[in-house]
Amino acid sequence: MDKFIINGKRKLSGKVKISGAKNSCLALMPATLLTEGTNVIRNAPEVNDTYTMIKLLKELGAGITFENFELQIDTSKITSQVAPYEHVKKMRASVYVLGPLLAKYGYAKVSMPGGCAWGPRPVNLHLEAMEKLGANIEIEGGYIIANAPKLKGANINFDISSVGATGNALMAAVLAKGTTKITNAAIEPEIVHLEEYLVSMGAKIDGIGTNTLIIEGVDELHPAEIENIPDRIEASTLLIAGAITKSKITIEYPFANHIEAVIRKLESSGVVIDKANGELTIDARDLEIRATDVTTSVYPGFPTDMQAQWTAYMTLADGTSTITDNIYLDRFKHVPELNRLGADIEVRNNSAIVKGVKKLTGAKVMSTDLRASASLVLAGLAAEGTTEILRIYHLDRGYQRIEEKLQSLGADIKRVPTEEY
Ligand code: UD1
């Protein structure tokens, strides 16, 4: 096990390149199950969730190499349609294999994902979509058992916009017989990227990038290559690293349009952001952080995956801000840890009320989940003295060696092996 030791209050400067998007890669990888042959995904992030998905796909019989951020996934000899508990419990995105396995092989047995550190995360919408497409679904021994000799096109309307359920429904519908219409489909960039990948495999999808998708099922799909998009959450987190340390830094990230909501909020808080030549430069050298409320919502709104980091940032604002999470109502495990660093935050229902303080002071804190860990890193960078962050395996699920990126910007952050838990 590793921990981070951060000596805070260092100014950052310089430029870093943003890694490939975790959430996008986790959707692209299972999509390869729809084909038979060698698929290529470039710019895949070297994060633990990628390795978990590799293990799961290998367990199903896929042959996989992963070198220089390039995944080659050979799906010509799939021998199993069972996604065991050991993988799904580590990563809920494992449920993404349900749609493609069912569509391609007529059967899938996938462990039911449980709750999350921050509360319940149901998969009812995934299952309802599969049933609409004609699958018979049973839950037995903690597993989802789905059967359908041949899926049939259907109308699927999601009551709630769901990234995962849209991805699963799409991956099932592309091989279903006939036409599927998905309404209230998610339009997160990772889903749009999945739509593009499926089309490059031969899928017929109309309405790409919109809430209404019309899918004309085809008999088979062929292997394809794709360049994964960069990670909008990593990009946004590093921009906040620049802001909270009152520094000027540049990130190489050509998809500013994917993080408009975060950029707008950062500007409201007082920083200047310059966009040019595929780079974003944040200048926060004279910043007095203005208290800025955020409310999370589906894309293109402010992402729930940035809520914890924004909360960390607002701890040092001038005034009180309210941060409301409308996607995950209980996602506030970072709050007690931020308070240990001297923050003044109170959780009321699904909001964090953050009273800005003059300073944070280093302490020992514990990661509880992926984005909570990132919020602690940000707070540690701005805190006086030394912050130790335990259980950073959470962070390693989704950020590719973030300490190296921060070190290259001048932060004093070290990864140290530890027995502490
Ligand atoms: C994905 C992202 C995650 C992000 C989330 C919201 C991946 C691998 N993960 O998760 O990082 O925080 O989107 O942007 O891409 N819901 C149901 N029933 C379901 C499915 C979802 O009620 O069957 C609810 C959820 O509880 C939540 C909302 O729908 O309130 C949105 O969740 P969803 O978009 O499905 O999140 P994930 O795909 O799991």
GROMACS .gro file of C-alpha atoms and ligand atoms in nm:
model
  460
    1MET     CA    1   0.000   0.000   0.000
    2ASP     CA    2   0.116   0.354  -0.071
    3LYS     CA    3   0.049   0.692   0.079
    4PHE     CA    4   0.118   1.047  -0.035
    5ILE     CA    5   0.321   1.294   0.166
    6ILE     CA    6   0.264   1.651   0.055
    7ASN     CA    7   0.446   1.958   0.179
    8GLY     CA    8   0.198   2.226   0.087
    9LYS     CA    9   0.205   2.590  -0.011
   10ARG     CA   10   0.442   2.544  -0.305
   11LYS     CA   11   0.363   2.753  -0.612
   12LEU     CA   12   0.320   2.549  -0.928
   13SER     CA   13   0.438   2.640  -1.276
   14GLY     CA   14   0.489   2.476  -1.614
   15LYS     CA   15   0.291   2.249  -1.840
   16VAL     CA   16   0.146   1.897  -1.822
   17LYS     CA   17  -0.026   1.672  -2.071
   18ILE     CA   18  -0.360   1.520  -1.977
   19SER     CA   19  -0.385   1.139  -1.994
   20GLY     CA   20  -0.649   0.934  -2.171
   21ALA     CA   21  -0.997   0.930  -2.020
   22LYS     CA   22  -1.064   0.647  -1.776
   23ASN     CA   23  -1.443   0.648  -1.810
   24SER     CA   24  -1.426   0.649  -2.185
   25CYS     CA   25  -1.173   0.365  -2.197
   26LEU     CA   26  -1.392   0.157  -1.964
   27ALA     CA   27  -1.675   0.181  -2.219
   28LEU     CA   28  -1.461   0.130  -2.530
   29MET     CA   29  -1.293  -0.184  -2.397
   30PRO     CA   30  -1.609  -0.395  -2.348
   31ALA     CA   31  -1.742  -0.272  -2.683
   32THR     CA   32  -1.470  -0.484  -2.846
   33LEU     CA   33  -1.665  -0.793  -2.727
   34LEU     CA   34  -1.913  -0.715  -3.005
   35THR     CA   35  -1.650  -0.805  -3.265
   36GLU     CA   36  -1.429  -1.102  -3.344
   37GLY     CA   37  -1.069  -1.003  -3.406
   38THR     CA   38  -0.810  -0.750  -3.298
   39ASN     CA   39  -0.927  -0.406  -3.186
   40VAL     CA   40  -0.696  -0.119  -3.098
   41ILE     CA   41  -0.756   0.154  -2.840
   42ARG     CA   42  -0.482   0.417  -2.826
   43ASN     CA   43  -0.426   0.669  -2.548
   44ALA     CA   44  -0.560   0.431  -2.284
   45PRO     CA   45  -0.472   0.547  -1.933
   46GLU     CA   46  -0.239   0.340  -1.715
   47VAL     CA   47  -0.476   0.337  -1.419
   48ASN     CA   48  -0.597   0.048  -1.205
   49ASP     CA   49  -0.948   0.050  -1.352
   50THR     CA   50  -0.798  -0.016  -1.695
   51TYR     CA   51  -0.607  -0.312  -1.548
   52THR     CA   52  -0.922  -0.442  -1.379
   53MET     CA   53  -1.109  -0.430  -1.711
   54ILE     CA   54  -0.812  -0.606  -1.880
   55LYS     CA   55  -0.833  -0.887  -1.621
   56LEU     CA   56  -1.207  -0.918  -1.668
   57LEU     CA   57  -1.188  -0.931  -2.049
   58LYS     CA   58  -0.901  -1.184  -2.030
   59GLU     CA   59  -1.117  -1.397  -1.802
   60LEU     CA   60  -1.378  -1.399  -2.080
   61GLY     CA   61  -1.113  -1.524  -2.321
   62ALA     CA   62  -0.986  -1.203  -2.481
   63GLY     CA   63  -0.617  -1.179  -2.571
   64ILE     CA   64  -0.483  -0.841  -2.461
   65THR     CA   65  -0.158  -0.649  -2.482
   66PHE     CA   66  -0.111  -0.304  -2.330
   67GLU     CA   67   0.203  -0.114  -2.425
   68ASN     CA   68   0.274   0.255  -2.475
   69PHE     CA   69  -0.084   0.339  -2.383
   70GLU     CA   70  -0.208   0.118  -2.666
   71LEU     CA   71  -0.449  -0.164  -2.597
   72GLN     CA   72  -0.479  -0.445  -2.848
   73ILE     CA   73  -0.781  -0.657  -2.767
   74ASP     CA   74  -0.831  -0.981  -2.957
   75THR     CA   75  -1.189  -1.101  -2.916
   76SER     CA   76  -1.174  -1.390  -3.162
   77LYS     CA   77  -1.174  -1.658  -2.888
   78ILE     CA   78  -1.425  -1.554  -2.624
   79THR     CA   79  -1.485  -1.862  -2.408
   80SER     CA   80  -1.689  -1.732  -2.114
   81GLN     CA   81  -1.977  -1.492  -2.061
   82VAL     CA   82  -1.939  -1.472  -1.684
   83ALA     CA   83  -1.818  -1.156  -1.507
   84PRO     CA   84  -1.728  -1.274  -1.157
   85TYR     CA   85  -1.781  -1.089  -0.830
   86GLU     CA   86  -1.403  -1.047  -0.777
   87HIS     CA   87  -1.386  -0.799  -1.064
   88VAL     CA   88  -1.724  -0.631  -1.037
   89LYS     CA   89  -1.677  -0.558  -0.667
   90LYS     CA   90  -1.358  -0.368  -0.752
   91MET     CA   91  -1.515  -0.166  -1.030
   92ARG     CA   92  -1.879  -0.108  -1.107
   93ALA     CA   93  -1.804  -0.031  -1.472
   94SER     CA   94  -1.755  -0.410  -1.511
   95VAL     CA   95  -2.132  -0.418  -1.565
   96TYR     CA   96  -2.057  -0.275  -1.911
   97VAL     CA   97  -1.988  -0.629  -2.035
   98LEU     CA   98  -2.356  -0.717  -1.990
   99GLY     CA   99  -2.490  -0.552  -2.307
  100PRO     CA  100  -2.221  -0.669  -2.551
  101LEU     CA  101  -2.208  -1.028  -2.419
  102LEU     CA  102  -2.584  -1.060  -2.435
  103ALA     CA  103  -2.605  -0.913  -2.784
  104LYS     CA  104  -2.320  -1.118  -2.926
  105TYR     CA  105  -2.354  -1.448  -2.738
  106GLY     CA  106  -2.719  -1.448  -2.623
  107TYR     CA  107  -2.616  -1.498  -2.261
  108ALA     CA  108  -2.439  -1.310  -1.985
  109LYS     CA  109  -2.389  -1.373  -1.617
  110VAL     CA  110  -2.262  -1.064  -1.440
  111SER     CA  111  -2.216  -1.016  -1.068
  112MET     CA  112  -2.456  -0.754  -0.926
  113PRO     CA  113  -2.255  -0.448  -0.838
  114GLY     CA  114  -2.314  -0.349  -0.478
  115GLY     CA  115  -2.334  -0.001  -0.332
  116CYS     CA  116  -2.052   0.244  -0.334
  117ALA     CA  117  -1.852   0.408  -0.057
  118TRP     CA  118  -2.087   0.704  -0.090
  119GLY     CA  119  -2.421   0.527  -0.121
  120PRO     CA  120  -2.644   0.312  -0.337
  121ARG     CA  121  -2.578   0.287  -0.709
  122PRO     CA  122  -2.851   0.076  -0.864
  123VAL     CA  123  -2.842  -0.091  -1.206
  124ASN     CA  124  -3.218  -0.113  -1.256
  125LEU     CA  125  -3.204   0.101  -1.571
  126HIS     CA  126  -2.945  -0.130  -1.729
  127LEU     CA  127  -3.165  -0.431  -1.657
  128GLU     CA  128  -3.486  -0.266  -1.775
  129ALA     CA  129  -3.318  -0.174  -2.103
  130MET     CA  130  -3.205  -0.535  -2.157
  131GLU     CA  131  -3.559  -0.658  -2.081
  132LYS     CA  132  -3.704  -0.410  -2.330
  133LEU     CA  133  -3.470  -0.556  -2.590
  134GLY     CA  134  -3.620  -0.897  -2.519
  135ALA     CA  135  -3.382  -1.044  -2.263
  136ASN     CA  136  -3.500  -1.261  -1.978
  137ILE     CA  137  -3.330  -1.138  -1.660
  138GLU     CA  138  -3.300  -1.324  -1.333
  139ILE     CA  139  -3.107  -1.239  -1.021
  140GLU     CA  140  -2.961  -1.548  -0.860
  141GLY     CA  141  -2.681  -1.594  -0.610
  142GLY     CA  142  -2.576  -1.230  -0.642
  143TYR     CA  143  -2.558  -1.254  -1.020
  144ILE     CA  144  -2.756  -1.100  -1.304
  145ILE     CA  145  -2.835  -1.384  -1.541
  146ALA     CA  146  -2.947  -1.257  -1.881
  147ASN     CA  147  -3.067  -1.474  -2.167
  148ALA     CA  148  -3.187  -1.379  -2.514
  149PRO     CA  149  -3.122  -1.595  -2.819
  150LYS     CA  150  -3.167  -1.281  -3.032
  151LEU     CA  151  -3.230  -0.931  -2.902
  152LYS     CA  152  -3.504  -0.731  -3.074
  153GLY     CA  153  -3.514  -0.356  -3.132
  154ALA     CA  154  -3.734  -0.161  -2.889
  155ASN     CA  155  -3.821   0.182  -2.755
  156ILE     CA  156  -3.616   0.256  -2.446
  157ASN     CA  157  -3.690   0.571  -2.251
  158PHE     CA  158  -3.469   0.637  -1.951
  159ASP     CA  159  -3.645   0.811  -1.662
  160ILE     CA  160  -3.304   0.923  -1.538
  161SER     CA  161  -3.018   1.008  -1.770
  162SER     CA  162  -2.758   0.738  -1.701
  163VAL     CA  163  -2.413   0.710  -1.855
  164GLY     CA  164  -2.375   0.340  -1.784
  165ALA     CA  165  -2.728   0.236  -1.880
  166THR     CA  166  -2.705   0.431  -2.207
  167GLY     CA  167  -2.373   0.263  -2.286
  168ASN     CA  168  -2.507  -0.083  -2.208
  169ALA     CA  169  -2.829  -0.028  -2.405
  170LEU     CA  170  -2.631   0.099  -2.703
  171MET     CA  171  -2.391  -0.193  -2.701
  172ALA     CA  172  -2.685  -0.433  -2.691
  173ALA     CA  173  -2.899  -0.256  -2.951
  174VAL     CA  174  -2.632  -0.239  -3.222
  175LEU     CA  175  -2.663  -0.616  -3.276
  176ALA     CA  176  -3.038  -0.644  -3.204
  177LYS     CA  177  -3.278  -0.729  -3.484
  178GLY     CA  178  -3.459  -0.417  -3.604
  179THR     CA  179  -3.472  -0.060  -3.480
  180THR     CA  180  -3.412   0.067  -3.128
  181LYS     CA  181  -3.495   0.418  -3.014
  182ILE     CA  182  -3.329   0.539  -2.696
  183THR     CA  183  -3.471   0.859  -2.549
  184ASN     CA  184  -3.319   1.063  -2.266
  185ALA     CA  185  -2.987   0.901  -2.361
  186ALA     CA  186  -2.678   1.033  -2.180
  187ILE     CA  187  -2.468   1.276  -2.386
  188GLU     CA  188  -2.150   1.271  -2.177
  189PRO     CA  189  -1.841   1.289  -2.404
  190GLU     CA  190  -1.749   0.932  -2.307
  191ILE     CA  191  -2.083   0.805  -2.441
  192VAL     CA  192  -2.053   1.007  -2.761
  193HIS     CA  193  -1.706   0.858  -2.806
  194LEU     CA  194  -1.851   0.509  -2.759
  195GLU     CA  195  -2.113   0.587  -3.025
  196GLU     CA  196  -1.835   0.690  -3.264
  197TYR     CA  197  -1.641   0.372  -3.189
  198LEU     CA  198  -1.946   0.154  -3.250
  199VAL     CA  199  -2.007   0.330  -3.582
  200SER     CA  200  -1.646   0.264  -3.684
  201MET     CA  201  -1.719  -0.105  -3.615
  202GLY     CA  202  -2.010  -0.091  -3.861
  203ALA     CA  203  -2.297   0.001  -3.627
  204LYS     CA  204  -2.581   0.216  -3.758
  205ILE     CA  205  -2.659   0.493  -3.511
  206ASP     CA  206  -2.847   0.814  -3.584
  207GLY     CA  207  -2.852   1.112  -3.349
  208ILE     CA  208  -2.496   1.074  -3.225
  209GLY     CA  209  -2.427   1.321  -2.946
  210THR     CA  210  -2.797   1.387  -2.881
  211ASN     CA  211  -3.047   1.260  -2.624
  212THR     CA  212  -3.236   1.059  -2.887
  213LEU     CA  213  -3.058   0.772  -3.056
  214ILE     CA  214  -3.198   0.558  -3.334
  215ILE     CA  215  -3.009   0.236  -3.379
  216GLU     CA  216  -3.061   0.005  -3.673
  217GLY     CA  217  -2.934  -0.337  -3.567
  218VAL     CA  218  -2.678  -0.507  -3.792
  219ASP     CA  219  -2.586  -0.877  -3.817
  220GLU     CA  220  -2.224  -0.831  -3.721
  221LEU     CA  221  -1.962  -0.574  -3.633
  222HIS     CA  222  -1.596  -0.575  -3.729
  223PRO     CA  223  -1.290  -0.490  -3.516
  224ALA     CA  224  -1.186  -0.124  -3.518
  225GLU     CA  225  -0.922   0.120  -3.396
  226ILE     CA  226  -0.977   0.437  -3.198
  227GLU     CA  227  -0.782   0.714  -3.026
  228ASN     CA  228  -0.926   0.759  -2.678
  229ILE     CA  229  -1.017   1.115  -2.573
  230PRO     CA  230  -0.825   1.282  -2.290
  231ASP     CA  231  -0.968   1.279  -1.939
  232ARG     CA  232  -1.190   1.578  -1.865
  233ILE     CA  233  -1.190   1.506  -1.492
  234GLU     CA  234  -0.811   1.494  -1.472
  235ALA     CA  235  -0.795   1.817  -1.676
  236SER     CA  236  -1.044   1.987  -1.444
  237THR     CA  237  -0.867   1.860  -1.131
  238LEU     CA  238  -0.533   1.999  -1.248
  239LEU     CA  239  -0.689   2.335  -1.329
  240ILE     CA  240  -0.812   2.348  -0.971
  241ALA     CA  241  -0.460   2.253  -0.856
  242GLY     CA  242  -0.341   2.569  -1.032
  243ALA     CA  243  -0.619   2.777  -0.877
  244ILE     CA  244  -0.595   2.652  -0.519
  245THR     CA  245  -0.217   2.707  -0.512
  246LYS     CA  246  -0.259   3.052  -0.674
  247SER     CA  247  -0.027   2.956  -0.956
  248LYS     CA  248  -0.002   2.985  -1.331
  249ILE     CA  249   0.003   2.650  -1.510
  250THR     CA  250  -0.080   2.512  -1.853
  251ILE     CA  251  -0.247   2.187  -1.939
  252GLU     CA  252  -0.226   2.026  -2.281
  253TYR     CA  253  -0.593   1.954  -2.334
  254PRO     CA  254  -0.760   2.025  -2.667
  255PHE     CA  255  -1.116   1.956  -2.550
  256ALA     CA  256  -1.202   2.276  -2.359
  257ASN     CA  257  -1.561   2.232  -2.480
  258HIS     CA  258  -1.588   1.915  -2.265
  259ILE     CA  259  -1.517   2.111  -1.947
  260GLU     CA  260  -1.702   2.436  -2.019
  261ALA     CA  261  -1.905   2.411  -1.698
  262VAL     CA  262  -1.590   2.380  -1.485
  263ILE     CA  263  -1.413   2.658  -1.674
  264ARG     CA  264  -1.709   2.892  -1.625
  265LYS     CA  265  -1.716   2.823  -1.250
  266LEU     CA  266  -1.340   2.871  -1.222
  267GLU     CA  267  -1.375   3.206  -1.397
  268SER     CA  268  -1.658   3.303  -1.159
  269SER     CA  269  -1.423   3.223  -0.872
  270GLY     CA  270  -1.178   3.482  -1.002
  271VAL     CA  271  -0.918   3.303  -1.215
  272VAL     CA  272  -0.825   3.386  -1.571
  273ILE     CA  273  -0.818   3.099  -1.819
  274ASP     CA  274  -0.664   3.135  -2.159
  275LYS     CA  275  -0.745   2.885  -2.437
  276ALA     CA  276  -0.504   2.857  -2.727
  277ASN     CA  277  -0.355   2.588  -2.951
  278GLY     CA  278  -0.506   2.295  -2.769
  279GLU     CA  279  -0.383   2.422  -2.433
  280LEU     CA  280  -0.548   2.582  -2.133
  281THR     CA  281  -0.351   2.821  -1.915
  282ILE     CA  282  -0.488   2.913  -1.577
  283ASP     CA  283  -0.351   3.222  -1.409
  284ALA     CA  284  -0.439   3.246  -1.042
  285ARG     CA  285  -0.132   3.433  -0.917
  286ASP     CA  286  -0.328   3.730  -0.778
  287LEU     CA  287  -0.634   3.530  -0.687
  288GLU     CA  288  -0.867   3.606  -0.397
  289ILE     CA  289  -1.092   3.304  -0.431
  290ARG     CA  290  -1.455   3.416  -0.463
  291ALA     CA  291  -1.710   3.184  -0.303
  292THR     CA  292  -1.887   3.018  -0.596
  293ASP     CA  293  -2.181   2.782  -0.564
  294VAL     CA  294  -2.208   2.476  -0.783
  295THR     CA  295  -2.483   2.224  -0.845
  296THR     CA  296  -2.394   1.903  -1.021
  297SER     CA  297  -2.601   1.781  -1.311
  298VAL     CA  298  -2.571   1.568  -1.620
  299TYR     CA  299  -2.351   1.685  -1.907
  300PRO     CA  300  -2.302   1.964  -2.006
  301GLY     CA  301  -2.363   2.064  -1.643
  302PHE     CA  302  -2.105   2.062  -1.366
  303PRO     CA  303  -1.992   1.698  -1.323
  304THR     CA  304  -2.048   1.511  -0.998
  305ASP     CA  305  -1.697   1.373  -1.050
  306MET     CA  306  -1.565   1.727  -0.979
  307GLN     CA  307  -1.783   1.797  -0.675
  308ALA     CA  308  -1.529   1.685  -0.412
  309GLN     CA  309  -1.245   1.879  -0.578
  310TRP     CA  310  -1.459   2.194  -0.600
  311THR     CA  311  -1.547   2.156  -0.231
  312ALA     CA  312  -1.174   2.144  -0.148
  313TYR     CA  313  -1.116   2.459  -0.354
  314MET     CA  314  -1.399   2.649  -0.186
  315THR     CA  315  -1.259   2.581   0.163
  316LEU     CA  316  -1.018   2.869   0.099
  317ALA     CA  317  -1.268   3.107  -0.062
  318ASP     CA  318  -1.366   3.445   0.072
  319GLY     CA  319  -1.721   3.376   0.194
  320THR     CA  320  -1.961   3.085   0.205
  321SER     CA  321  -2.048   2.861  -0.087
  322THR     CA  322  -2.305   2.588  -0.131
  323ILE     CA  323  -2.214   2.280  -0.330
  324THR     CA  324  -2.508   2.060  -0.416
  325ASP     CA  325  -2.481   1.712  -0.566
  326ASN     CA  326  -2.796   1.620  -0.754
  327ILE     CA  327  -2.650   1.304  -0.911
  328TYR     CA  328  -2.519   1.125  -0.602
  329LEU     CA  329  -2.696   1.261  -0.298
  330ASP     CA  330  -2.459   1.106  -0.040
  331ARG     CA  331  -2.127   1.176  -0.207
  332PHE     CA  332  -1.969   1.370   0.080
  333LYS     CA  333  -1.722   1.130   0.241
  334HIS     CA  334  -1.443   1.380   0.176
  335VAL     CA  335  -1.601   1.640   0.405
  336PRO     CA  336  -1.486   1.506   0.745
  337GLU     CA  337  -1.135   1.459   0.603
  338LEU     CA  338  -1.123   1.814   0.462
  339ASN     CA  339  -1.242   1.938   0.803
  340ARG     CA  340  -0.944   1.758   0.961
  341LEU     CA  341  -0.726   1.988   0.750
  342GLY     CA  342  -0.898   2.291   0.905
  343ALA     CA  343  -1.188   2.339   0.662
  344ASP     CA  344  -1.529   2.449   0.787
  345ILE     CA  345  -1.785   2.241   0.599
  346GLU     CA  346  -2.125   2.119   0.705
  347VAL     CA  347  -2.332   1.872   0.507
  348ARG     CA  348  -2.705   1.942   0.487
  349ASN     CA  349  -2.905   1.692   0.284
  350ASN     CA  350  -2.727   1.674  -0.050
  351SER     CA  351  -2.535   1.999  -0.007
  352ALA     CA  352  -2.204   2.094   0.146
  353ILE     CA  353  -2.207   2.439   0.303
  354VAL     CA  354  -1.849   2.557   0.288
  355LYS     CA  355  -1.744   2.854   0.499
  356GLY     CA  356  -1.415   2.978   0.362
  357VAL     CA  357  -1.124   2.972   0.609
  358LYS     CA  358  -0.799   3.170   0.602
  359LYS     CA  359  -0.579   2.861   0.587
  360LEU     CA  360  -0.568   2.483   0.588
  361THR     CA  361  -0.307   2.301   0.795
  362GLY     CA  362  -0.151   1.967   0.707
  363ALA     CA  363  -0.271   1.651   0.883
  364LYS     CA  364  -0.303   1.280   0.828
  365VAL     CA  365  -0.616   1.203   0.626
  366MET     CA  366  -0.770   0.905   0.453
  367SER     CA  367  -0.899   0.856   0.100
  368THR     CA  368  -1.246   0.708   0.085
  369ASP     CA  369  -1.309   0.702  -0.288
  370LEU     CA  370  -1.153   0.811  -0.613
  371ARG     CA  371  -1.262   1.174  -0.638
  372ALA     CA  372  -1.251   1.225  -0.261
  373SER     CA  373  -0.880   1.136  -0.279
  374ALA     CA  374  -0.827   1.401  -0.544
  375SER     CA  375  -0.993   1.660  -0.321
  376LEU     CA  376  -0.749   1.572  -0.041
  377VAL     CA  377  -0.452   1.608  -0.274
  378LEU     CA  378  -0.574   1.955  -0.376
  379ALA     CA  379  -0.626   2.057  -0.015
  380GLY     CA  380  -0.284   1.918   0.078
  381LEU     CA  381  -0.118   2.124  -0.195
  382ALA     CA  382  -0.268   2.441  -0.044
  383ALA     CA  383  -0.229   2.350   0.324
  384GLU     CA  384   0.048   2.477   0.550
  385GLY     CA  385   0.284   2.200   0.659
  386THR     CA  386   0.268   1.831   0.580
  387THR     CA  387  -0.037   1.633   0.472
  388GLU     CA  388  -0.029   1.254   0.458
  389ILE     CA  389  -0.297   1.085   0.252
  390LEU     CA  390  -0.360   0.718   0.323
  391ARG     CA  391  -0.536   0.463   0.103
  392ILE     CA  392  -0.441   0.627  -0.224
  393TYR     CA  393  -0.526   0.305  -0.403
  394HIS     CA  394  -0.859   0.478  -0.455
  395LEU     CA  395  -0.683   0.755  -0.645
  396ASP     CA  396  -0.481   0.506  -0.849
  397ARG     CA  397  -0.805   0.367  -0.989
  398GLY     CA  398  -0.855   0.672  -1.203
  399TYR     CA  399  -0.565   0.917  -1.205
  400GLN     CA  400  -0.253   0.817  -1.394
  401ARG     CA  401   0.040   0.885  -1.159
  402ILE     CA  402  -0.095   1.224  -1.065
  403GLU     CA  403   0.196   1.280  -0.827
  404GLU     CA  404   0.439   1.278  -1.123
  405LYS     CA  405   0.234   1.540  -1.304
  406LEU     CA  406   0.222   1.755  -0.992
  407GLN     CA  407   0.595   1.705  -0.926
  408SER     CA  408   0.672   1.822  -1.279
  409LEU     CA  409   0.477   2.139  -1.195
  410GLY     CA  410   0.690   2.192  -0.885
  411ALA     CA  411   0.470   2.041  -0.614
  412ASP     CA  412   0.637   1.870  -0.318
  413ILE     CA  413   0.446   1.540  -0.325
  414LYS     CA  414   0.591   1.194  -0.269
  415ARG     CA  415   0.449   0.844  -0.300
  416VAL     CA  416   0.572   0.633  -0.010
  417PRO     CA  417   0.503   0.266   0.068
  418THR     CA  418   0.331   0.220   0.402
  419GLU     CA  419   0.190  -0.048   0.631
  420GLU     CA  420  -0.068   0.201   0.757
  421TYR     CA  421  -0.421   0.145   0.645
  422UD1     C1  422  -2.069   0.720  -1.466
  422UD1     C2  423  -1.922   0.745  -1.439
  422UD1     C3  424  -1.903   0.808  -1.300
  422UD1     C4  425  -1.990   0.932  -1.287
  422UD1     C5  426  -2.134   0.904  -1.326
  422UD1     C6  427  -2.219   1.029  -1.331
  422UD1     C7  428  -1.815   0.568  -1.562
  422UD1     C8  429  -1.738   0.441  -1.558
  422UD1     N1  430  -1.851   0.618  -1.444
  422UD1     O1  431  -2.114   0.629  -1.367
  422UD1     O2  432  -1.765   0.841  -1.284
  422UD1     O3  433  -1.985   0.979  -1.154
  422UD1     O4  434  -2.139   0.843  -1.457
  422UD1     O5  435  -2.169   1.119  -1.423
  422UD1     O6  436  -1.837   0.625  -1.666
  422UD1     N2  437  -2.904   0.532  -1.176
  422UD1     C9  438  -3.016   0.459  -1.143
  422UD1     N3  439  -3.032   0.336  -1.197
  422UD1    C10  440  -2.941   0.282  -1.282
  422UD1    C11  441  -2.828   0.357  -1.319
  422UD1    C12  442  -2.812   0.482  -1.264
  422UD1     O7  443  -3.099   0.505  -1.064
  422UD1     O8  444  -2.962   0.170  -1.330
  422UD1    C13  445  -2.884   0.667  -1.121
  422UD1    C14  446  -2.760   0.676  -1.033
  422UD1     O9  447  -2.786   0.634  -0.900
  422UD1    C15  448  -2.727   0.823  -1.043
  422UD1    C16  449  -2.769   0.858  -1.184
  422UD1    O10  450  -2.856   0.755  -1.227
  422UD1    O11  451  -2.804   0.898  -0.952
  422UD1    C17  452  -2.657   0.871  -1.284
  422UD1    O12  453  -2.572   0.759  -1.275
  422UD1     P1  454  -2.499   0.698  -1.402
  422UD1    O13  455  -2.491   0.804  -1.507
  422UD1    O14  456  -2.561   0.569  -1.438
  422UD1    O15  457  -2.354   0.671  -1.346
  422UD1     P2  458  -2.254   0.555  -1.389
  422UD1    O16  459  -2.272   0.520  -1.531
  422UD1    O17  460  -2.259   0.445  -1.287
   0.00000   0.00000   0.00000
